[in-house]
mmCIF file as gemmi writes it, N, C-alpha and C atoms, coordinates in Angstrom:
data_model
loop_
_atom_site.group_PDB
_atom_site.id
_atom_site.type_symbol
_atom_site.label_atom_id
_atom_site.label_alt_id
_atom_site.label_comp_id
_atom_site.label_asym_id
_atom_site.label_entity_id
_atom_site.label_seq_id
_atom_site.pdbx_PDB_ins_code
_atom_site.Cartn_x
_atom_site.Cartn_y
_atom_site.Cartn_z
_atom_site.occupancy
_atom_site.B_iso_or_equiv
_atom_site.pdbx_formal_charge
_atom_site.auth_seq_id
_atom_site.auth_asym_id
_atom_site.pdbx_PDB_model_num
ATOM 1 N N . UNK Axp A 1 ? 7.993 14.046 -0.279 1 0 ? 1 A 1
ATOM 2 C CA . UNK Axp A 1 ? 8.371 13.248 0.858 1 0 ? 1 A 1
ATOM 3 C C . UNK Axp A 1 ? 9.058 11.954 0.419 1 0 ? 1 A 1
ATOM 4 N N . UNK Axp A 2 ? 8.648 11.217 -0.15 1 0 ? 2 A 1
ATOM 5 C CA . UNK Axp A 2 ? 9.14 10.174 -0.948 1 0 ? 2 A 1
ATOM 6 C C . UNK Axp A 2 ? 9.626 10.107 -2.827 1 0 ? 2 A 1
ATOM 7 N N . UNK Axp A 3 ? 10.86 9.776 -2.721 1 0 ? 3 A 1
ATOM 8 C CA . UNK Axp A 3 ? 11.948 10.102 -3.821 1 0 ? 3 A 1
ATOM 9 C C . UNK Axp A 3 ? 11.638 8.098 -4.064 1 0 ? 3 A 1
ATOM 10 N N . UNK Axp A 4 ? 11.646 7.869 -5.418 1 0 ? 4 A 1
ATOM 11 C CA . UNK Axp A 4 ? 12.12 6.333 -6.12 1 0 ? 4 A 1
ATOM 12 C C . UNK Axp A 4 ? 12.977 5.862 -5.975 1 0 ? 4 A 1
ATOM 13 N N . UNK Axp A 5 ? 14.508 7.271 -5.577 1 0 ? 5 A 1
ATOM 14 C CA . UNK Axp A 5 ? 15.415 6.512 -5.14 1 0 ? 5 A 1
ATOM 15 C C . UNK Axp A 5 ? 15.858 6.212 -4.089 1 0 ? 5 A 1
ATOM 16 N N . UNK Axp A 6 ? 15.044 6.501 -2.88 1 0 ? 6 A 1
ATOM 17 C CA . UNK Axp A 6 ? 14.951 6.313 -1.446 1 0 ? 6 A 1
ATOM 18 C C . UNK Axp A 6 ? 14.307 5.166 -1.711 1 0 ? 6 A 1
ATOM 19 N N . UNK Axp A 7 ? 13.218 4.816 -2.276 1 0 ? 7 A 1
ATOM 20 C CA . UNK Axp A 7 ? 11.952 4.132 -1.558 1 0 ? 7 A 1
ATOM 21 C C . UNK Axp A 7 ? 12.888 2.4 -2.464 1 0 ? 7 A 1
ATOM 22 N N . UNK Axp A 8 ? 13.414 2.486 -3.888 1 0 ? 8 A 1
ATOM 23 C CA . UNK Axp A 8 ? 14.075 1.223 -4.011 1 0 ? 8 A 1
ATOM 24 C C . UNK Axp A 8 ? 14.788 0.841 -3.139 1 0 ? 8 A 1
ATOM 25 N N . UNK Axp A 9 ? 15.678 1.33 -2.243 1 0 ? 9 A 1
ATOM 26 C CA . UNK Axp A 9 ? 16.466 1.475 -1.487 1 0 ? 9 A 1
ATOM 27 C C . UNK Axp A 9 ? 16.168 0.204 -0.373 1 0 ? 9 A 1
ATOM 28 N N . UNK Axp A 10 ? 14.57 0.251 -0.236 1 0 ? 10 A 1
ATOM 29 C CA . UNK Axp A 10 ? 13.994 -0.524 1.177 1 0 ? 10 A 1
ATOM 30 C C . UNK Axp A 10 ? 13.191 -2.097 -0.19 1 0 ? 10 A 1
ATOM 31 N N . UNK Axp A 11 ? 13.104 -1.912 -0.787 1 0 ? 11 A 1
ATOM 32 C CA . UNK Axp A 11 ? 11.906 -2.911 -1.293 1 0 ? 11 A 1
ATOM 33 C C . UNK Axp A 11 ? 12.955 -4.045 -1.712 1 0 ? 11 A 1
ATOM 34 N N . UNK Axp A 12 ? 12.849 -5.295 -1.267 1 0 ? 12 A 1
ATOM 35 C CA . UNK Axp A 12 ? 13.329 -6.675 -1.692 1 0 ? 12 A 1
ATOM 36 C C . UNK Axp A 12 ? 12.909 -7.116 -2.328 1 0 ? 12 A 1
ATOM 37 N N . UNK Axp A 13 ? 12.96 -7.091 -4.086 1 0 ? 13 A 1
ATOM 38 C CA . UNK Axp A 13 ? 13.088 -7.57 -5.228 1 0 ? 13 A 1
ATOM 39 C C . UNK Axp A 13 ? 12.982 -9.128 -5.085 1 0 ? 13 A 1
ATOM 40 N N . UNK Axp A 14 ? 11.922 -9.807 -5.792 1 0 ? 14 A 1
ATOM 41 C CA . UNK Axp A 14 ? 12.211 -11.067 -5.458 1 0 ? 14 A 1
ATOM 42 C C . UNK Axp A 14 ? 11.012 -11.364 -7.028 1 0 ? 14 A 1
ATOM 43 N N . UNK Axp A 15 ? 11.017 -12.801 -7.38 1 0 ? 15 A 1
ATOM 44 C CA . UNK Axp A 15 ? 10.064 -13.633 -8.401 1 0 ? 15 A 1
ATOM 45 C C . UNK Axp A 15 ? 10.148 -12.867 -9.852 1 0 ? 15 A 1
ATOM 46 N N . UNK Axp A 16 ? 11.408 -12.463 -9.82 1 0 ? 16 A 1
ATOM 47 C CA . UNK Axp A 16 ? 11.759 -12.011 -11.439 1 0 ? 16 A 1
ATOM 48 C C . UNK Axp A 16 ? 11.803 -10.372 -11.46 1 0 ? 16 A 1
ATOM 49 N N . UNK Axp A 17 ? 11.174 -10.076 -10.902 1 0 ? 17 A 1
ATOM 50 C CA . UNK Axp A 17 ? 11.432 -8.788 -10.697 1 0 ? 17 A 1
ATOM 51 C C . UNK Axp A 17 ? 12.522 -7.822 -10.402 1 0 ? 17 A 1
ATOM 52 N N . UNK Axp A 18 ? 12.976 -6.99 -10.912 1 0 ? 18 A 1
ATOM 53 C CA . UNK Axp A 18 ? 14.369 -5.575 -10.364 1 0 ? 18 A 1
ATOM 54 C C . UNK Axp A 18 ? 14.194 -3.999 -10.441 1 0 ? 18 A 1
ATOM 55 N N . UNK Axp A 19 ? 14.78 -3.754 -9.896 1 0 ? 19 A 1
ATOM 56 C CA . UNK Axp A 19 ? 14.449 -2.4 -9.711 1 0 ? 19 A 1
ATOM 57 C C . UNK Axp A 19 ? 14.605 -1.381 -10.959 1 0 ? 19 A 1
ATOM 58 N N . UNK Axp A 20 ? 14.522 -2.144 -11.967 1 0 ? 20 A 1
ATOM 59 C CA . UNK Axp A 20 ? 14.56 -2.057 -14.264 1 0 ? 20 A 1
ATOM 60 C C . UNK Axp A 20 ? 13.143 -2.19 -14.389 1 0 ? 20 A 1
ATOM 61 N N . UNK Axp A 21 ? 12.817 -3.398 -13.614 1 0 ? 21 A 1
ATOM 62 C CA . UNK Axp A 21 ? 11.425 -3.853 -14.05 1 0 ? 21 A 1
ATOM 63 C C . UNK Axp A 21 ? 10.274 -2.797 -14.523 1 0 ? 21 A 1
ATOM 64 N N . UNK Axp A 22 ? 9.374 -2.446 -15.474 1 0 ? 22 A 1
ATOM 65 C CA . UNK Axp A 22 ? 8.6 -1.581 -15.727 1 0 ? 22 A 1
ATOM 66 C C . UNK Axp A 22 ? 7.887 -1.363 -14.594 1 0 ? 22 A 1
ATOM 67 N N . UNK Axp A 23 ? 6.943 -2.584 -14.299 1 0 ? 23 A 1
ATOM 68 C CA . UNK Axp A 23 ? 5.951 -2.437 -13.241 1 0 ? 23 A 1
ATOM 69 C C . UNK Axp A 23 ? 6.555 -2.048 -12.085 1 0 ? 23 A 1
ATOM 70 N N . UNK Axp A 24 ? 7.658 -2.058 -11.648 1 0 ? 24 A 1
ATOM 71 C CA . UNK Axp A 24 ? 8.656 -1.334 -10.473 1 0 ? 24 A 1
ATOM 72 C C . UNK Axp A 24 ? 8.622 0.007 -10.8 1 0 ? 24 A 1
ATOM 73 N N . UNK Axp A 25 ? 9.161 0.06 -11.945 1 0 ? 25 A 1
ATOM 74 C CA . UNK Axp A 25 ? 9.743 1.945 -12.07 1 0 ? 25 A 1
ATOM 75 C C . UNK Axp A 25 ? 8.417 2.699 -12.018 1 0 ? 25 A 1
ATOM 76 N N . UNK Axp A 26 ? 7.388 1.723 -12.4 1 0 ? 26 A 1
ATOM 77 C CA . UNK Axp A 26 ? 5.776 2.229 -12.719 1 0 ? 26 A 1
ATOM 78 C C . UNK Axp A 26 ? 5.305 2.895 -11.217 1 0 ? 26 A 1
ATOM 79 N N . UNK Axp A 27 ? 5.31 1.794 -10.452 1 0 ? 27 A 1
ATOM 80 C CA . UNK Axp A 27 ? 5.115 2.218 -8.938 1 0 ? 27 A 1
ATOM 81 C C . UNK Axp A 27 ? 5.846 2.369 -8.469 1 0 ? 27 A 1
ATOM 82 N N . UNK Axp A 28 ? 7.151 2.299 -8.088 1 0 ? 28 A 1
ATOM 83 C CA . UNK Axp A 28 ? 7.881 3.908 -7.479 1 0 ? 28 A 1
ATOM 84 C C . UNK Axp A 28 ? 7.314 5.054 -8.161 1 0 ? 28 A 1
ATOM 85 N N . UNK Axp A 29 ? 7.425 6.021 -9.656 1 0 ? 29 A 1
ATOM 86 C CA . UNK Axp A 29 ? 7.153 7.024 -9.582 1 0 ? 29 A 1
ATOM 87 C C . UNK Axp A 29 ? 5.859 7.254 -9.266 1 0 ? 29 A 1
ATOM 88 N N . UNK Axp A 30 ? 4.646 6.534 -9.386 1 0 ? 30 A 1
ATOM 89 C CA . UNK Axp A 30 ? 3.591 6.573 -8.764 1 0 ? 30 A 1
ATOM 90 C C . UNK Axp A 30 ? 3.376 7.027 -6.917 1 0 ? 30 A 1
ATOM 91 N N . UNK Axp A 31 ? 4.061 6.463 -6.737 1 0 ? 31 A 1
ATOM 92 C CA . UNK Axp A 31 ? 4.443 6.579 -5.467 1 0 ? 31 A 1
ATOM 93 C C . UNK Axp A 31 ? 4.996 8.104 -4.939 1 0 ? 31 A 1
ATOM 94 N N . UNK Axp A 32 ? 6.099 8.037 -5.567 1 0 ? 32 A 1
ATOM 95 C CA . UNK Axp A 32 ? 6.768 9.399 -5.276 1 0 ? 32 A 1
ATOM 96 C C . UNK Axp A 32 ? 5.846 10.889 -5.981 1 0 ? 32 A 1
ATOM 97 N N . UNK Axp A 33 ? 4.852 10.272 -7.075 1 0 ? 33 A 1
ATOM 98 C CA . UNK Axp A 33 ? 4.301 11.458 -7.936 1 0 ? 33 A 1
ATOM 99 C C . UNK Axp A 33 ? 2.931 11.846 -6.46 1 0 ? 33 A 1
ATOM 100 N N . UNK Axp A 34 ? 2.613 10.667 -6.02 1 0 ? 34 A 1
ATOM 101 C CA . UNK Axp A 34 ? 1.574 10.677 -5.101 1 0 ? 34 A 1
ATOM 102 C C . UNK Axp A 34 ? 2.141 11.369 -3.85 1 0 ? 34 A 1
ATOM 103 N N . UNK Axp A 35 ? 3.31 11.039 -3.107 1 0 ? 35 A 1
ATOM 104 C CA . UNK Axp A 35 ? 3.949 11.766 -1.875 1 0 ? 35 A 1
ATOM 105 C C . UNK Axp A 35 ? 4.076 13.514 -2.357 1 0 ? 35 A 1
ATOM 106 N N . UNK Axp A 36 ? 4.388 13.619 -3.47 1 0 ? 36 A 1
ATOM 107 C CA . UNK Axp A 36 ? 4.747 15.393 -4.017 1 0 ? 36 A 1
ATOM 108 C C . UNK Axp A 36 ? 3.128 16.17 -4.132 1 0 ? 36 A 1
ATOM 109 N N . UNK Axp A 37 ? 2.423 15.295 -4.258 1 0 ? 37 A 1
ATOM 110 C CA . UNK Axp A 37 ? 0.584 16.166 -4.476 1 0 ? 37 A 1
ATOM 111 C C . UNK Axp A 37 ? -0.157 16.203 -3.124 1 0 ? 37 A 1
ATOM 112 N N . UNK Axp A 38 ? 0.97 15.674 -2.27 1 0 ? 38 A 1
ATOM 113 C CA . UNK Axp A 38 ? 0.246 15.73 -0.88 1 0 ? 38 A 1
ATOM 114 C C . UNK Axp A 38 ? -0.803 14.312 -0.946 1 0 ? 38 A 1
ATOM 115 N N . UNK Axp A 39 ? -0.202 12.911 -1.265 1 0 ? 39 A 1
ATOM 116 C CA . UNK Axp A 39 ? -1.046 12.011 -0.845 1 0 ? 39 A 1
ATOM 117 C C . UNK Axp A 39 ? -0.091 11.336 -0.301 1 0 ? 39 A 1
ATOM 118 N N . UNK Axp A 40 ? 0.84 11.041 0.112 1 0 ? 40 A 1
ATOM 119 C CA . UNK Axp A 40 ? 2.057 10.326 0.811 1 0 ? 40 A 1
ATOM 120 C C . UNK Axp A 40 ? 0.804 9.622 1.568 1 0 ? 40 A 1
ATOM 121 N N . UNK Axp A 41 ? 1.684 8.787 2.615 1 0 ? 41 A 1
ATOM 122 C CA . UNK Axp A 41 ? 1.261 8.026 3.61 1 0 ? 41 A 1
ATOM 123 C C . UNK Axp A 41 ? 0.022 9.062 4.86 1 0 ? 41 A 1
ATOM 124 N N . UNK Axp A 42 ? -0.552 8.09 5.264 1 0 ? 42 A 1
ATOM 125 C CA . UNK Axp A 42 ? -1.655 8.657 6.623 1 0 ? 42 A 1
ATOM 126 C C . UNK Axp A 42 ? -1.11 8.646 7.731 1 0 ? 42 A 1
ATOM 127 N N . UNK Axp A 43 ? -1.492 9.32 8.421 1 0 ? 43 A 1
ATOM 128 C CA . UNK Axp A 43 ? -1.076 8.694 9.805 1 0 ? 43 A 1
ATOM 129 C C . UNK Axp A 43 ? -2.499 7.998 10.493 1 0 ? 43 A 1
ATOM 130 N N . UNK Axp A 44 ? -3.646 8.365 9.978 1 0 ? 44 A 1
ATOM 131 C CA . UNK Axp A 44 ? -4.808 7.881 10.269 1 0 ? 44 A 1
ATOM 132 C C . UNK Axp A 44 ? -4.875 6.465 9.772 1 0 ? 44 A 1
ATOM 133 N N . UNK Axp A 45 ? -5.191 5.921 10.662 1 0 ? 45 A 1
ATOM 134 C CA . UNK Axp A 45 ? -5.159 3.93 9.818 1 0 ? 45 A 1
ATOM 135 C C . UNK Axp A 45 ? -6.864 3.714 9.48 1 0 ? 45 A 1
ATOM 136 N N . UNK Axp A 46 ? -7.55 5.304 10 1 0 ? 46 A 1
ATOM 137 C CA . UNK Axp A 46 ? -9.54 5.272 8.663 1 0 ? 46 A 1
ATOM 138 C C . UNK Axp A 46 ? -8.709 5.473 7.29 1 0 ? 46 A 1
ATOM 139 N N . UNK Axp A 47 ? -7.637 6.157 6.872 1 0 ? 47 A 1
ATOM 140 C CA . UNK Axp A 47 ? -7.608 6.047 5.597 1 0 ? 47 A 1
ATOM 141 C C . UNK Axp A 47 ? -7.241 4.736 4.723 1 0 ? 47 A 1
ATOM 142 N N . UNK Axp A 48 ? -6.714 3.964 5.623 1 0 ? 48 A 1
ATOM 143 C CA . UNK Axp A 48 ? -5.962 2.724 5.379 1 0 ? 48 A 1
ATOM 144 C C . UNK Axp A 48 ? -6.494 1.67 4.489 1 0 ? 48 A 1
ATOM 145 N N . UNK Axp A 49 ? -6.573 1.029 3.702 1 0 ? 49 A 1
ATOM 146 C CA . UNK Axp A 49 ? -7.199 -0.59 3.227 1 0 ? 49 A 1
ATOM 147 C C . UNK Axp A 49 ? -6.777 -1.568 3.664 1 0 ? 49 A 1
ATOM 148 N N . UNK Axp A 50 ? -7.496 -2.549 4.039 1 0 ? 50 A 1
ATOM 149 C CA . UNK Axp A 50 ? -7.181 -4.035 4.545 1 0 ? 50 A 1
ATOM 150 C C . UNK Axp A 50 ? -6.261 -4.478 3.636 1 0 ? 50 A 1
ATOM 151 N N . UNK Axp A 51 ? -5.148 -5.296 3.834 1 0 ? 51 A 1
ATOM 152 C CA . UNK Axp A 51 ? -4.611 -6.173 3.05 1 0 ? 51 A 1
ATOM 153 C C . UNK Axp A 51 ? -4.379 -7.446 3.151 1 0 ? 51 A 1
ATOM 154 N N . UNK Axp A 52 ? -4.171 -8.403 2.62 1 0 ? 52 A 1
ATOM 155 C CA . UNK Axp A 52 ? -4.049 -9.78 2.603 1 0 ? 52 A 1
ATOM 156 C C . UNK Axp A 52 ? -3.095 -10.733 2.108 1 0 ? 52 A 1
ATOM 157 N N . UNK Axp A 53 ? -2.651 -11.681 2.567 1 0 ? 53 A 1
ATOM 158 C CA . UNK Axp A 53 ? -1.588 -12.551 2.052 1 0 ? 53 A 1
ATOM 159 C C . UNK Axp A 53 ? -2.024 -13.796 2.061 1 0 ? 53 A 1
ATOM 160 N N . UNK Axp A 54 ? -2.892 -14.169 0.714 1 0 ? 54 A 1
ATOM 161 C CA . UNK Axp A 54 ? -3.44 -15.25 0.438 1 0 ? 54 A 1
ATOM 162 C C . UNK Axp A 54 ? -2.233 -16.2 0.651 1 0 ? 54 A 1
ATOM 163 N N . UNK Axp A 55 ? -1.478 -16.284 0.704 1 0 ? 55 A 1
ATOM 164 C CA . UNK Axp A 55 ? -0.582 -17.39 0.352 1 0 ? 55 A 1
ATOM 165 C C . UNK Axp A 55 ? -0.903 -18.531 1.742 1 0 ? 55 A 1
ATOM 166 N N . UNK Axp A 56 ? -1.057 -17.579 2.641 1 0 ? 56 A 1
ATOM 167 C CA . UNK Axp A 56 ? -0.758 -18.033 4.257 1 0 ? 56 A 1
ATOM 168 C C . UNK Axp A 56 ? -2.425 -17.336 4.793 1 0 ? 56 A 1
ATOM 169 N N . UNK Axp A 57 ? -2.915 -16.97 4.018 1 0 ? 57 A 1
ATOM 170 C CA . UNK Axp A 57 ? -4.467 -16.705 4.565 1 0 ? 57 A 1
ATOM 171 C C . UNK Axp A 57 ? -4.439 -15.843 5.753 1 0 ? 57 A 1
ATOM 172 N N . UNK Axp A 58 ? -3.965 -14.643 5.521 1 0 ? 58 A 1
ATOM 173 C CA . UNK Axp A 58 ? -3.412 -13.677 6.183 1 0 ? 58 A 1
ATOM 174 C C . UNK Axp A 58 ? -4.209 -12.259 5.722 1 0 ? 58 A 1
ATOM 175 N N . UNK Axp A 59 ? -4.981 -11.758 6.507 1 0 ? 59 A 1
ATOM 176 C CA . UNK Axp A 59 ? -5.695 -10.475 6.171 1 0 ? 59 A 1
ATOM 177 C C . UNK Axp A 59 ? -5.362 -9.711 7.668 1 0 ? 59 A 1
ATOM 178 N N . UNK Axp A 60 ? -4.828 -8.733 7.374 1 0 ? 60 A 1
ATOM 179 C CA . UNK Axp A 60 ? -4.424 -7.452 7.817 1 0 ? 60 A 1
ATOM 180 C C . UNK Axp A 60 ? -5.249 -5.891 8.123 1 0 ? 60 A 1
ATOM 181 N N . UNK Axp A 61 ? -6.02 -5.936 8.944 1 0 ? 61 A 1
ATOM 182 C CA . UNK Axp A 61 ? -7.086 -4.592 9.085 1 0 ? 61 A 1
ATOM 183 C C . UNK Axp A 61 ? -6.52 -3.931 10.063 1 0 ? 61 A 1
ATOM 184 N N . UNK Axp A 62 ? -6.253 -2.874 9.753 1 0 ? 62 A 1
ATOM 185 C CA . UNK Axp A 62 ? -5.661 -1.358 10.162 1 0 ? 62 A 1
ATOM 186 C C . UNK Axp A 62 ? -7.056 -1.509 11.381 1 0 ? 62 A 1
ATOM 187 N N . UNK Axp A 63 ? -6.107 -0.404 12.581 1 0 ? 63 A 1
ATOM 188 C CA . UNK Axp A 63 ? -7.23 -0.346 13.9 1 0 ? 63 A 1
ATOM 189 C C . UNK Axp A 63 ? -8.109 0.594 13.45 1 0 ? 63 A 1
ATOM 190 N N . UNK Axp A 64 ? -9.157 0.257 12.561 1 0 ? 64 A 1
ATOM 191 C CA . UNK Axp A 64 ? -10.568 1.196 12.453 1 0 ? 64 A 1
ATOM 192 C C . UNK Axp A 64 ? -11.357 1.93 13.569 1 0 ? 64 A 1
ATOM 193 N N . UNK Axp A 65 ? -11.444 3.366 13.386 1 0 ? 65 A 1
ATOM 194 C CA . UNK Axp A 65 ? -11.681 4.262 14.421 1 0 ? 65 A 1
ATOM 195 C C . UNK Axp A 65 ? -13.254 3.243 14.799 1 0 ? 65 A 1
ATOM 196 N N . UNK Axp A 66 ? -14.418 3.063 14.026 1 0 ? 66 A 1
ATOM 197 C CA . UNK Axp A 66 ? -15.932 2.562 14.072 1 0 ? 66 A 1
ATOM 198 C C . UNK Axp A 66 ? -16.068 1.105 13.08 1 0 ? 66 A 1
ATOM 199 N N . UNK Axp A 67 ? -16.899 0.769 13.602 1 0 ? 67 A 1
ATOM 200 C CA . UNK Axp A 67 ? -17.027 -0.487 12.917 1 0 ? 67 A 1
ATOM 201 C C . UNK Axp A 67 ? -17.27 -0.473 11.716 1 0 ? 67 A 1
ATOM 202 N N . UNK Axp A 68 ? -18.101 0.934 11.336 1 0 ? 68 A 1
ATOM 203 C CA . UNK Axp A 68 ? -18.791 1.072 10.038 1 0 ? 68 A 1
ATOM 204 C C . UNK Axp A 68 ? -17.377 1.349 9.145 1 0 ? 68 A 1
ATOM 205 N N . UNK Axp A 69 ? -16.893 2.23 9.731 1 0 ? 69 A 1
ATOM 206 C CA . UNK Axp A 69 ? -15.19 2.104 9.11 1 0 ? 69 A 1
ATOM 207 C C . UNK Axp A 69 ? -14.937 1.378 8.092 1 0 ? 69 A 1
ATOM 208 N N . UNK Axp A 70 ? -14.599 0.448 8.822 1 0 ? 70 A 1
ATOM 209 C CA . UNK Axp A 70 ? -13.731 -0.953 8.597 1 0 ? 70 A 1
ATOM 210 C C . UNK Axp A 70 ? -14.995 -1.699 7.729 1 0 ? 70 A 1
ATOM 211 N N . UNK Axp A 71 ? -16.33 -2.05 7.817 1 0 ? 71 A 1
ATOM 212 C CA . UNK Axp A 71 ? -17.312 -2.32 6.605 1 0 ? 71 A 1
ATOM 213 C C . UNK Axp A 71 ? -16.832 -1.698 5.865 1 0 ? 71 A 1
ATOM 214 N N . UNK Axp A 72 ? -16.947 -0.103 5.778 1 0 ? 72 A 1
ATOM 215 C CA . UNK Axp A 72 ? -16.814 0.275 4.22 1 0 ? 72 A 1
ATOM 216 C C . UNK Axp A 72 ? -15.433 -0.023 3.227 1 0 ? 72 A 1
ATOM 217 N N . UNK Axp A 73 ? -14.628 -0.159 4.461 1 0 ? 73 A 1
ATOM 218 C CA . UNK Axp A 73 ? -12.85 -0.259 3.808 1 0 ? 73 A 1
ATOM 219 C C . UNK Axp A 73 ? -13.227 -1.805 3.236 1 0 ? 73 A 1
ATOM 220 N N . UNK Axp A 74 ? -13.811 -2.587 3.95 1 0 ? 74 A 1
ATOM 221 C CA . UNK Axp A 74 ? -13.182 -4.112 3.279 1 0 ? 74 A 1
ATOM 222 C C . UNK Axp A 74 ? -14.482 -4.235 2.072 1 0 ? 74 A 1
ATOM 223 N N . UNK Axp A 75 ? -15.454 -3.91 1.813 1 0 ? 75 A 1
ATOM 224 C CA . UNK Axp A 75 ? -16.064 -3.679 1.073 1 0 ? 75 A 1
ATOM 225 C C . UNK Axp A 75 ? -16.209 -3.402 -0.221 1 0 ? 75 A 1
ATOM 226 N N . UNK Axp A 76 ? -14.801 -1.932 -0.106 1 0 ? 76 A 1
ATOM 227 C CA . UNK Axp A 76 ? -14.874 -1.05 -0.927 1 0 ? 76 A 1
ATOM 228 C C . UNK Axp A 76 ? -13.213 -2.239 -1.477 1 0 ? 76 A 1
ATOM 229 N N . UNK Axp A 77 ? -12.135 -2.912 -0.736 1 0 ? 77 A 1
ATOM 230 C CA . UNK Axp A 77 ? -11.516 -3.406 -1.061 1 0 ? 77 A 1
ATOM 231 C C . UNK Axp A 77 ? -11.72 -5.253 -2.063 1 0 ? 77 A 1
ATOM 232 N N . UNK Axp A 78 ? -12.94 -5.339 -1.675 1 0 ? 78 A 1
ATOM 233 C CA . UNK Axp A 78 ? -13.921 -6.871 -2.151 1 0 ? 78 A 1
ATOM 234 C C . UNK Axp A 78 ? -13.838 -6.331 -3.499 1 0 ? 78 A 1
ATOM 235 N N . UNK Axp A 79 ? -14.415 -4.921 -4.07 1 0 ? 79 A 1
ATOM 236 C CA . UNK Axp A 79 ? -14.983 -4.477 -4.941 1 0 ? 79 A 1
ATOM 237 C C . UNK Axp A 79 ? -14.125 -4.397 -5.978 1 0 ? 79 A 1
């Protein structure tokens, strides 16, 4: 489902980083090795992890089907 050279295509390179960069080429094919084994994206947002943008103190939680859900996701994301 997802190709490295689709997915550079969308990502804005920024703080030294290019689409050369190891840790780039690292996760694109990660990415694309993960979309080909059948782990691509969810459409379920229970599979999802919270994310955060310390910069601006910004945490992001996917609409968790149960409360217990969303405990175990930010939990398992603390960890």
């Amino acid at each position: 489902m997802w190709k490295a050279d689709t997915l550079v295509d969308h990502i804005k390179f920024d703080h030294g980083y290019t689409a050369k960069s190891p840790a780039i080429v690292n996760l694109l094919s990660t990415a694309a090795n993960a979309s080909s084994n059948g782990n691509g994206p969810s459409e379920l947002a229970d599979d999802d992890l919270p994310s955060v943008m310390t910069c601006v103190n910004y945490l992001n939680l996917p609409p968790y089907s149960t409360k217990e859900i969303m405990s175990n996701k930010l939990l398992y994301a603390i960890k």
